[in-house]
Amino acid sequence: MKSKKIAIVGASGYSGEELVRLLLHHPFAELTMVTSRQNVGQTLAQIFPKFASHPKSRALRFVEPNAEVLASAADVIFLALPHGVAAEFAVPLLQAGRTVIDLSADFRLKSAATYQDFYNHEHPAPDLLKKSVYGLPEVYREEIKAATLIASPGCYPTSILLPVIPLLRAGLIRPDGIIADSMSGVSGAGRKAEVDYLFCECNESVRAYGLPKHRHLSEIEEQLSLAAQTPVTIQFTPHLIPVNRGILTTLYLTPTEPFADLVGASRVAEKIAAAYQAAYASEPFVRLLEGKALPDTKNVTGTNVLEIAWRLDPRTGRLIVLSAEDNIVKGASGQAVQSLNLLCGWPETTGLL
Amino acid sequence: MKSKKIAIVGASGYSGEELVRLLLHHPFAELTMVTSRQNVGQTLAQIFPKFASHPKSRALRFVEPNAEVLASAADVIFLALPHGVAAEFAVPLLQAGRTVIDLSADFRLKSAATYQDFYNHEHPAPDLLKKSVYGLPEVYREEIKAATLIASPGCYPTSILLPVIPLLRAGLIRPDGIIADSMSGVSGAGRKAEVDYLFCECNESVRAYGLPKHRHLSEIEEQLSLAAQTPVTIQFTPHLIPVNRGILTTLYLTPTEPFADLVGASRVAEKIAAAYQAAYASEPFVRLLEGKALPDTKNVTGTNVLEIAWRLDPRTGRLIVLSAEDNIVKGASGQAVQSLNLLCGWPETTGLL
Amino acid sequence: MKSKKIAIVGASGYSGEELVRLLLHHPFAELTMVTSRQNVGQTLAQIFPKFASHPKSRALRFVEPNAEVLASAADVIFLALPHGVAAEFAVPLLQAGRTVIDLSADFRLKSAATYQDFYNHEHPAPDLLKKSVYGLPEVYREEIKAATLIASPGCYPTSILLPVIPLLRAGLIRPDGIIADSMSGVSGAGRKAEVDYLFCECNESVRAYGLPKHRHLSEIEEQLSLAAQTPVTIQFTPHLIPVNRGILTTLYLTPTEPFADLVGASRVAEKIAAAYQAAYASEPFVRLLEGKALPDTKNVTGTNVLEIAWRLDPRTGRLIVLSAEDNIVKGASGQAVQSLNLLCGWPETTGLL
Amino acid sequence: MKSKKIAIVGASGYSGEELVRLLLHHPFAELTMVTSRQNVGQTLAQIFPKFASHPKSRALRFVEPNAEVLASAADVIFLALPHGVAAEFAVPLLQAGRTVIDLSADFRLKSAATYQDFYNHEHPAPDLLKKSVYGLPEVYREEIKAATLIASPGCYPTSILLPVIPLLRAGLIRPDGIIADSMSGVSGAGRKAEVDYLFCECNESVRAYGLPKHRHLSEIEEQLSLAAQTPVTIQFTPHLIPVNRGILTTLYLTPTEPFADLVGASRVAEKIAAAYQAAYASEPFVRLLEGKALPDTKNVTGTNVLEIAWRLDPRTGRLIVLSAEDNIVKGASGQAVQSLNLLCGWPETTGLL
């Protein structure tokens, strides 16, 4: 395989750190530059002692982020920056002919108006929205291979879209009335010095937040609408729980074919099982659980795998689907590397198993 | 106030231990007997070092549970036993003229058939179901005062019933389509030596369980049906999260009066606020949150308080209600002591503030 | 009992919050003023929802700290401020004839030079060092009763001094070679927005810090020297562990009477047991563990109790003493209220059981 | 490289599970058999869903442990069994000409009498003690290469021996008076259904245990005595803290060359630094920290690395050394695989980076 030069902009947050980990061990990715305003001049090993055993971590020093310098240092640039800021780098890097994989929300939506509605500022580069590809490989594999601007999905959206899209596409669930109830580890809040995320404020605590209009709704609903070919509005409640890593999402869905007993449920179950098999049986990073097993974040932490299980409830006529992922891996940096593999023509699982 | 002699049967589990804590500090309750098969002969101080500073903890020794002996030792007997076993003690204690506060599920249902459906064995004393009072003081205060058999509610039911009943009674929400999504601390599983509840199996883990027909559904639906005066079937998903104490419940409800914009929402909001004020403004153990505050288990841990907040979502037309409680206090032992206070004629908050 | 008006300066940190909790429930303390620069104008209930059930929490609003206003509002003022800042308030409040209980390090040392050596700035009010009383009630009970300036001890010092002082005073251990190895919960770092204390930086982590010259050494060594009547230098290593509350200290001591077998150990053991009994048998907040029991922070969390257990090791000739306390209660605010009770002439355990 | 057939006996505990993880991903190890009495007939994927993405996990089923069958299925057999039981398998497997890597304590000591003293039963196969090699590659690399019976070290011993041995060998510290204070995650207690290790008993808790004569002292002292060429007796206190993984050990040592000021300390420091450099500069799995960095278990969790840092204290004349490791990787299964690599002639870091 031909190797590529890779840079990470914003490499000191949790997603940036995970990108560093994945790329240091990636056989074809040559990490050539890492940026971080607060750590300029320090080596990777100094900031992240856990990588210190890797020789490159002692050689590579954080630099100021600069688009021109980045364009000369790398073929593919990961942006692990806040929304709004990411676009400032994406524009010149794309103009310089580089490939950009953006982990922020800046290029996830097709509609600049929706962006403004949810992010409360004008879109910084609306022309690029047509160009960008939503980096969910299980859904947009071919588009990703050809893309130069990847908008890597959010953590909550990944945990909701992968379980729901196959059912919507197969017409097995109604596009209205969808409820997604999610629990996330604290790394989702980023490595920010805020009192709310101090150990003592999160430990022995559970709380909902961002009610009822969390920003991730924008990309979730846009993608579900595309899958359903009709506008979809969902209910989404995120909760903060005291774990470092992991998102568990519980989805409440209504099958299009009603059922009120075990016989009816069994008929519907066959179709759901078939839809999931068709969608994911050969996907390396989606694990369909069998038997009595239910998703548990501890079984996916540190991996790029999303687990799915589901149950039909004859008492209520509903379909309950559960998913578990590592919010920083499949929900962010691992999925971004999965896209990198695709667009570089490397085996999709390289560096992710 | 006139004091009463109190005994606790099954005082070595988490609920039993919390009863011990509350009753040792209760000014009118005289703890005269504690039973525990595995700790016979040991003092309270030996088994629970944290109570060792209390003089009574060094004097009181665990004994074998025996109904006759209990009846002679106490006026009121708390049963902190598994379902099925509790009834074995309740029957002779009631016959001996004693008052029983049962923390198990044995007397929570009015229907022996529903009990058998959910607990998989015949009800051990169906005649007592007529006699028992569901020990939710905010709903059955007067009945509790006159009762001799209290069936103290389950932890999940408390977190669901208190937020939902006032809305159903006021006709503000539809009785169908209710979804309750709950997260519980590990103490809810009891002090049982099972691999599933080891530290390393629960820490850095989130998982659903008991899907889709958890036993607590039986009492939740019976009580909601009484409030709605029509049969209610709900969707309920419990999750296990790595905290010792606390339940957070997120409820998805549909207002009977539809709304699709902020004006409509504001009209509905007034009625909901009024219903909650009417129900709980003067309740000492229900806290209606204001402004941007949302329930957080860390704000109720160790207390008998249940927090409630709610949001209307104009995008979906739904009402989201959130509650937080300490599963072992308001969800079990604290609520049981609240009933004790009522039936003994003591101020309801005695020993609970 | 005659009540007193009490104010808390710096009531928004962890120690300040715990003082609020203790004083809201204290039968003779009338909390009249709480200050916090960042929360001016907010009620206690708004900042600390968990106190919202207490009527006073809805009435009392945070104000700017101002010595003159504080002097007019309260008889006794608690200072829960950083070192250096505390003295700025203590001086005028004492001049105005008020009693000050300071939880900072400003008045714990007798030597201004030692203060400067350990805190890296000149002592702000050296004249007051003669006047201040070290607020460790088990050691300075009579002095506290008569004091107007209490320097309430640090959390680590409390966990070390209470186990060691009786042994030094009785001449049972050598004053040299003492090692104190401590583990503290994260609340010890305060409610400060720093990346190092974020949930994800502390959870699944254990680390030492402040090596080898932690600031608390200054007061520990001054107090041990007084007890031993000879200069004492100790080794002290604090560690940060992922719990909210609690300090466990393991002390390595050398008995003055050597022993190398079980017979010798048994002779020494009798004297140690006698010294601890003499010192603490009637102390309400020191619990001497018996039998196989060892201190566990979970048995003291939320209480003002310090647990002590010890073992002689015939293999090494050493005495191992272990202590456990809640760093915010016995290690800070609870102990400060214990001093308040003493100087107000109230029963020492008031509001602390 | 030539691959080898590998079996794991006792693959359902935490060490066994980690061996499975490491060997599934090892390029030259062919995992042919896993045993577990309670999981007979189940696939690896069913018992450990997190490995389900690996094709072999769906093919390999747990079998009853049987020495004859194991000998025919594998070249090298890992024993992840309790002490006493391990020897029952080691004896016939060695007789059948197989290589055994034992993770229990059965073959770690040279003295059967010491074994009996610490493990309270007669040694089950004392003849093998001469044959076995202590599997600490940084100390016994050449012996491991030639061994057929490896006694893989305990978790605490590894965290103590690697920091102390180079200093003893270089004569830089005194062999008497050594103190090791360790904190371990709960996985060290094994996947055993015991109340003491339930989530609620460990979370928000810190406690010492096994005082003062923990079993691991036997192998620690035997190895230190060999390094010092004189009998060494140490003080060792293990503590249980609420993390899944990781041991942090703080060592209190006395340099042979006294120092009482910064000049003296600097002279001693040079020698210590040189000794550590000589011992570990080229070791792939020992990381000597520089500057202000101190060991933190979160930087080694999931890796085979042991971190070391040290400080001289001119106030006390002592040397403080700190180490951090993952108790299940470098402290157990990772180190055992490191030995496997050595004895199979594979690069030592294979499958461990």
Coordinates of C-alpha atoms in Angstrom, one line a residue, chain D:
Chain D
M1 CA 8.1 -16.6 12.0
K2 CA 7.0 -20.1 12.9
S3 CA 3.6 -20.1 14.6
K4 CA 2.8 -22.2 17.7
K5 CA -0.4 -23.8 19.0
I6 CA -1.5 -22.2 22.3
A7 CA -4.1 -23.2 24.9
I8 CA -5.4 -21.3 27.8
V9 CA -6.6 -23.1 30.9
G10 CA -9.0 -21.0 33.0
A11 CA -9.9 -18.5 30.3
S12 CA -13.0 -17.0 31.9
G13 CA -11.3 -14.9 34.7
Y14 CA -9.9 -11.5 34.1
S15 CA -6.4 -12.7 33.4
G16 CA -7.7 -15.5 31.2
E17 CA -9.9 -13.1 29.2
E18 CA -6.9 -10.7 28.7
L19 CA -4.8 -13.7 27.4
V20 CA -7.6 -14.4 25.0
R21 CA -7.6 -10.8 23.8
L22 CA -3.8 -10.7 23.3
L23 CA -3.5 -14.1 21.7
L24 CA -6.5 -13.6 19.3
H25 CA -4.5 -10.6 17.9
H26 CA -1.0 -12.2 18.1
P27 CA 0.4 -12.9 14.6
F28 CA 2.3 -16.1 15.4
A29 CA 0.2 -17.6 18.2
E30 CA -2.6 -19.9 17.1
L31 CA -5.1 -20.2 19.9
T32 CA -6.4 -23.8 19.7
M33 CA -8.1 -24.4 23.0
V34 CA -9.7 -22.5 25.8
T35 CA -11.0 -24.2 28.9
S36 CA -13.5 -23.1 31.6
R37 CA -15.5 -25.4 33.7
Q38 CA -18.6 -23.1 33.9
N39 CA -18.7 -22.2 30.2
V40 CA -18.2 -25.6 28.5
G41 CA -19.8 -25.7 25.1
Q42 CA -20.1 -21.9 24.7
T43 CA -18.1 -20.0 22.1
L44 CA -15.6 -17.3 23.0
A45 CA -18.0 -14.8 21.3
Q46 CA -20.9 -15.8 23.5
I47 CA -19.0 -15.4 26.8
F48 CA -17.0 -12.3 25.7
P49 CA -19.1 -10.3 23.3
K50 CA -16.3 -7.8 22.9
F51 CA -14.3 -10.4 21.0
A52 CA -17.2 -11.3 18.7
S53 CA -15.8 -9.4 15.8
H54 CA -12.9 -11.8 15.6
P55 CA -13.8 -14.8 13.4
K56 CA -12.0 -17.2 15.7
S57 CA -14.2 -16.2 18.6
R58 CA -17.2 -17.7 16.9
A59 CA -15.4 -20.9 16.2
L60 CA -13.6 -21.7 19.4
R61 CA -15.7 -23.2 22.2
F62 CA -14.8 -23.6 25.9
V63 CA -14.0 -27.2 26.9
E64 CA -13.4 -29.0 30.2
P65 CA -9.8 -28.7 31.2
N66 CA -8.0 -32.0 30.7
A67 CA -4.2 -32.3 30.7
E68 CA -4.1 -35.1 28.1
V69 CA -6.3 -33.3 25.6
L70 CA -4.5 -30.0 26.2
A71 CA -1.1 -31.7 25.5
S72 CA -2.4 -32.9 22.2
A73 CA -3.9 -29.6 21.3
A74 CA -1.1 -27.1 22.1
D75 CA 2.6 -26.6 22.2
V76 CA 2.4 -24.0 24.9
I77 CA -0.2 -23.9 27.6
F78 CA -1.1 -20.9 29.8
L79 CA -2.5 -21.7 33.2
A80 CA -4.8 -19.0 34.6
L81 CA -5.9 -20.9 37.6
P82 CA -5.9 -20.5 41.4
H83 CA -2.7 -21.6 43.2
G84 CA -2.7 -25.2 44.2
V85 CA -4.8 -26.1 41.1
A86 CA -2.3 -24.9 38.6
A87 CA 0.3 -27.5 39.7
E88 CA -2.2 -30.3 38.9
F89 CA -2.1 -29.4 35.3
A90 CA 1.6 -28.3 35.1
V91 CA 2.9 -31.7 36.1
P92 CA 1.3 -33.9 33.4
L93 CA 1.8 -31.2 30.7
L94 CA 5.5 -30.9 31.4
Q95 CA 5.7 -34.7 31.4
A96 CA 4.1 -34.7 28.0
G97 CA 6.8 -32.4 26.8
R98 CA 4.8 -29.3 26.6
T99 CA 5.8 -25.8 27.7
V100 CA 3.8 -24.3 30.5
I101 CA 3.4 -20.6 31.4
D102 CA 1.7 -20.5 34.8
L103 CA 0.1 -17.2 36.0
S104 CA -0.6 -18.6 39.5
A105 CA 1.8 -18.5 42.5
D106 CA 2.6 -22.2 42.3
F107 CA 6.1 -22.0 40.8
R108 CA 7.2 -18.6 41.7
L109 CA 9.2 -19.5 44.8
K110 CA 12.4 -21.5 45.0
S111 CA 11.5 -22.6 48.6
A112 CA 8.6 -25.0 49.2
A113 CA 8.8 -24.1 52.9
T114 CA 8.2 -20.4 52.1
Y115 CA 5.3 -21.5 49.9
Q116 CA 3.7 -23.4 52.7
D117 CA 4.3 -20.5 55.1
F118 CA 2.4 -18.1 52.9
Y119 CA -0.1 -20.3 51.1
N120 CA -1.1 -22.5 54.1
H121 CA -0.8 -25.8 52.3
E122 CA 2.0 -28.1 51.3
H123 CA 3.6 -27.4 47.9
P124 CA 1.9 -29.7 45.4
A125 CA 5.0 -30.3 43.2
P126 CA 8.2 -29.2 45.0
D127 CA 10.5 -30.9 42.5
L128 CA 9.4 -28.5 39.8
L129 CA 10.5 -25.5 41.8
K130 CA 14.1 -26.0 40.6
K131 CA 13.0 -26.2 37.0
S132 CA 10.7 -23.1 36.9
V133 CA 11.9 -19.7 35.8
Y134 CA 10.5 -16.5 37.3
G135 CA 9.0 -14.9 34.2
L136 CA 10.2 -11.3 34.7
P137 CA 11.8 -10.7 31.3
E138 CA 13.7 -7.6 32.3
V139 CA 15.5 -9.6 34.9
Y140 CA 15.5 -13.2 33.6
R141 CA 15.4 -12.8 29.8
E142 CA 17.9 -15.5 28.9
E143 CA 16.6 -18.0 31.4
I144 CA 13.0 -17.5 30.0
K145 CA 14.2 -18.2 26.5
A146 CA 15.4 -21.7 27.6
A147 CA 12.6 -22.5 30.0
T148 CA 9.8 -25.0 29.7
L149 CA 8.1 -23.9 33.0
I150 CA 7.5 -20.2 33.4
A151 CA 6.2 -18.8 36.7
S152 CA 4.7 -15.5 35.6
P153 CA 5.1 -12.9 38.4
G154 CA 2.2 -11.5 40.5
C155 CA 0.9 -8.0 39.8
Y156 CA 2.1 -6.3 43.0
P157 CA 5.6 -8.0 42.7
T158 CA 6.1 -6.7 39.2
S159 CA 5.3 -3.2 40.3
I160 CA 7.8 -3.5 43.1
L161 CA 10.6 -5.6 41.7
L162 CA 11.2 -3.7 38.5
P163 CA 11.8 -0.3 40.3
V164 CA 13.8 -1.8 43.2
I165 CA 16.1 -4.5 41.6
P166 CA 18.4 -2.2 39.6
L167 CA 19.0 0.0 42.7
L168 CA 19.7 -3.0 44.9
R169 CA 22.0 -4.6 42.3
A170 CA 23.9 -1.3 42.0
G171 CA 24.2 -1.0 45.8
L172 CA 22.5 2.4 45.7
I173 CA 19.9 1.6 48.3
R174 CA 20.0 -0.2 51.6
P175 CA 18.3 -3.6 51.6
D176 CA 16.6 -3.1 54.9
G177 CA 13.7 -0.8 55.7
I178 CA 12.1 -1.0 52.3
I179 CA 8.4 0.0 52.3
A180 CA 6.0 -0.6 49.4
D181 CA 2.6 1.0 49.5
S182 CA 0.4 -0.1 46.7
M183 CA -3.1 0.7 45.3
S184 CA -4.8 -1.8 43.1
G185 CA -7.9 -1.8 40.9
V186 CA -10.6 -4.3 41.7
S187 CA -9.9 -6.6 38.8
G188 CA -7.0 -7.8 41.0
A189 CA -9.6 -9.6 43.1
G190 CA -10.6 -11.8 40.2
R191 CA -14.0 -12.4 38.6
K192 CA -15.4 -14.0 41.8
A193 CA -19.0 -13.6 43.0
E194 CA -18.1 -12.1 46.4
V195 CA -20.0 -9.3 48.2
D196 CA -16.8 -7.5 49.0
Y197 CA -16.2 -6.8 45.4
L198 CA -19.7 -5.7 44.4
F199 CA -19.8 -2.3 42.7
C200 CA -21.5 -0.6 45.7
E201 CA -18.9 -2.1 48.1
C202 CA -16.0 -0.7 46.1
N203 CA -17.2 2.5 44.6
E204 CA -16.6 5.6 46.8
S205 CA -14.4 3.4 49.0
V206 CA -10.7 3.0 49.7
R207 CA -9.4 0.4 52.1
A208 CA -6.2 -1.5 52.9
Y209 CA -6.3 -5.3 53.2
G210 CA -4.1 -8.3 53.7
L211 CA -2.2 -6.6 56.5
P212 CA 0.6 -7.1 57.4
K213 CA 1.6 -10.3 55.6
H214 CA 0.2 -10.5 52.1
R215 CA 1.1 -13.6 50.1
H216 CA 2.9 -11.7 47.4
L217 CA 5.5 -10.8 50.0
S218 CA 7.0 -14.3 49.6
E219 CA 8.0 -13.8 45.9
I220 CA 8.9 -10.1 46.4
E221 CA 11.3 -10.9 49.2
E222 CA 12.8 -13.9 47.5
Q223 CA 13.5 -11.9 44.4
L224 CA 14.8 -8.9 46.3
S225 CA 17.1 -11.1 48.3
L226 CA 18.6 -12.6 45.2
A227 CA 19.2 -9.0 43.8
A228 CA 20.7 -7.8 47.1
Q229 CA 22.6 -11.0 47.7
T230 CA 21.4 -10.8 51.3
P231 CA 18.0 -11.6 53.0
V232 CA 15.5 -8.8 52.4
T233 CA 12.4 -8.3 54.5
I234 CA 10.0 -5.5 53.4
Q235 CA 6.9 -3.8 54.5
F236 CA 4.1 -4.1 52.0
T237 CA 0.6 -2.6 52.3
P238 CA -1.9 -3.2 49.5
H239 CA -5.0 -1.0 49.1
L240 CA -8.1 -1.5 47.1
I241 CA -9.3 1.5 45.1
P242 CA -12.3 2.0 42.8
V243 CA -10.7 1.5 39.3
N244 CA -11.0 -1.5 37.1
R245 CA -7.4 -1.7 36.1
G246 CA -4.1 -0.5 37.4
I247 CA -1.6 -0.6 40.3
L248 CA 0.3 2.4 41.6
T249 CA 3.1 1.6 44.0
T250 CA 4.9 4.1 46.1
L251 CA 8.3 2.9 47.4
Y252 CA 10.1 4.4 50.4
L253 CA 13.9 3.6 50.1
T254 CA 17.0 4.7 51.8
P255 CA 20.1 5.5 49.6
T256 CA 23.3 3.9 50.9
E257 CA 25.0 7.3 50.4
P258 CA 23.5 9.7 52.8
F259 CA 22.6 13.3 51.7
A260 CA 21.1 16.2 53.6
D261 CA 21.0 19.0 51.1
L262 CA 20.5 19.7 47.4
V263 CA 24.2 19.2 46.6
G264 CA 24.2 15.8 48.2
A265 CA 20.9 14.9 46.6
S266 CA 22.2 15.8 43.2
R267 CA 25.2 13.5 43.6
V268 CA 23.0 10.6 44.6
A269 CA 20.5 11.5 41.8
E270 CA 23.1 11.1 39.1
K271 CA 23.9 7.5 40.2
I272 CA 20.2 6.6 40.5
A273 CA 19.5 8.0 37.1
A274 CA 22.5 6.1 35.7
A275 CA 21.4 2.8 37.2
Y276 CA 17.9 3.2 35.8
Q277 CA 19.2 4.1 32.4
A278 CA 21.5 1.2 32.4
A279 CA 18.7 -1.2 33.4
Y280 CA 15.9 0.2 31.3
A281 CA 16.8 2.7 28.6
S282 CA 16.4 0.0 26.0
E283 CA 13.6 -2.0 27.5
P284 CA 10.5 -1.7 25.4
F285 CA 8.1 -2.1 28.4
V286 CA 9.7 0.1 31.1
R287 CA 9.2 3.8 30.7
L288 CA 11.4 6.1 32.8
L289 CA 9.5 9.4 33.2
E290 CA 11.3 12.7 32.9
G291 CA 10.9 16.2 34.2
K292 CA 7.9 16.7 36.5
A293 CA 5.9 13.7 35.2
L294 CA 4.7 11.2 37.7
P295 CA 3.3 7.8 37.0
D296 CA -0.5 7.7 36.5
T297 CA -2.3 4.4 35.9
K298 CA -4.4 5.9 33.2
N299 CA -1.2 6.2 31.0
V300 CA -0.5 2.5 31.2
T301 CA -3.9 0.9 31.3
G302 CA -4.4 -1.5 28.4
T303 CA -0.6 -1.6 27.7
N304 CA 2.3 -3.8 28.8
V305 CA 4.3 -0.8 30.0
L306 CA 5.4 -0.1 33.6
E307 CA 6.2 3.6 34.3
I308 CA 8.8 4.7 36.8
A309 CA 9.6 8.0 38.4
W310 CA 11.6 8.9 41.5
R311 CA 12.3 11.8 43.8
L312 CA 15.0 12.4 46.4
D313 CA 13.8 14.2 49.5
P314 CA 16.6 16.2 51.1
R315 CA 14.4 16.8 54.2
T316 CA 14.3 13.1 55.1
G317 CA 17.2 11.6 53.2
R318 CA 14.9 9.2 51.5
L319 CA 14.4 8.1 47.9
I320 CA 10.7 7.9 46.8
V321 CA 10.1 5.7 43.7
L322 CA 6.8 5.4 42.1
S323 CA 5.6 2.9 39.5
A324 CA 2.4 2.4 37.6
E325 CA 1.2 -0.6 35.5
D326 CA -1.9 -2.3 34.3
N327 CA -2.3 -5.1 36.8
I328 CA -3.8 -7.5 34.2
V329 CA -1.4 -6.7 31.4
K330 CA 2.2 -6.0 32.7
G331 CA 1.1 -7.4 36.0
A332 CA -0.3 -10.7 34.5
S333 CA -1.2 -11.6 31.0
G334 CA 0.8 -9.2 29.0
Q335 CA 4.0 -10.1 30.8
A336 CA 3.1 -13.8 30.3
V337 CA 2.8 -13.2 26.5
Q338 CA 6.2 -11.3 26.7
S339 CA 7.6 -14.6 28.1
L340 CA 5.9 -16.6 25.3
N341 CA 7.5 -14.4 22.7
L342 CA 10.9 -14.9 24.3
L343 CA 10.6 -18.7 24.5
C344 CA 9.2 -19.1 21.0
G345 CA 12.0 -17.0 19.5
W346 CA 9.6 -14.3 18.4
P347 CA 10.4 -10.5 18.7
E348 CA 9.7 -9.7 22.4
T349 CA 7.1 -7.0 21.6
T350 CA 5.1 -9.1 19.2
G351 CA 1.4 -8.6 19.8
L352 CA 2.1 -6.2 22.7
L353 CA 2.4 -2.8 21.1

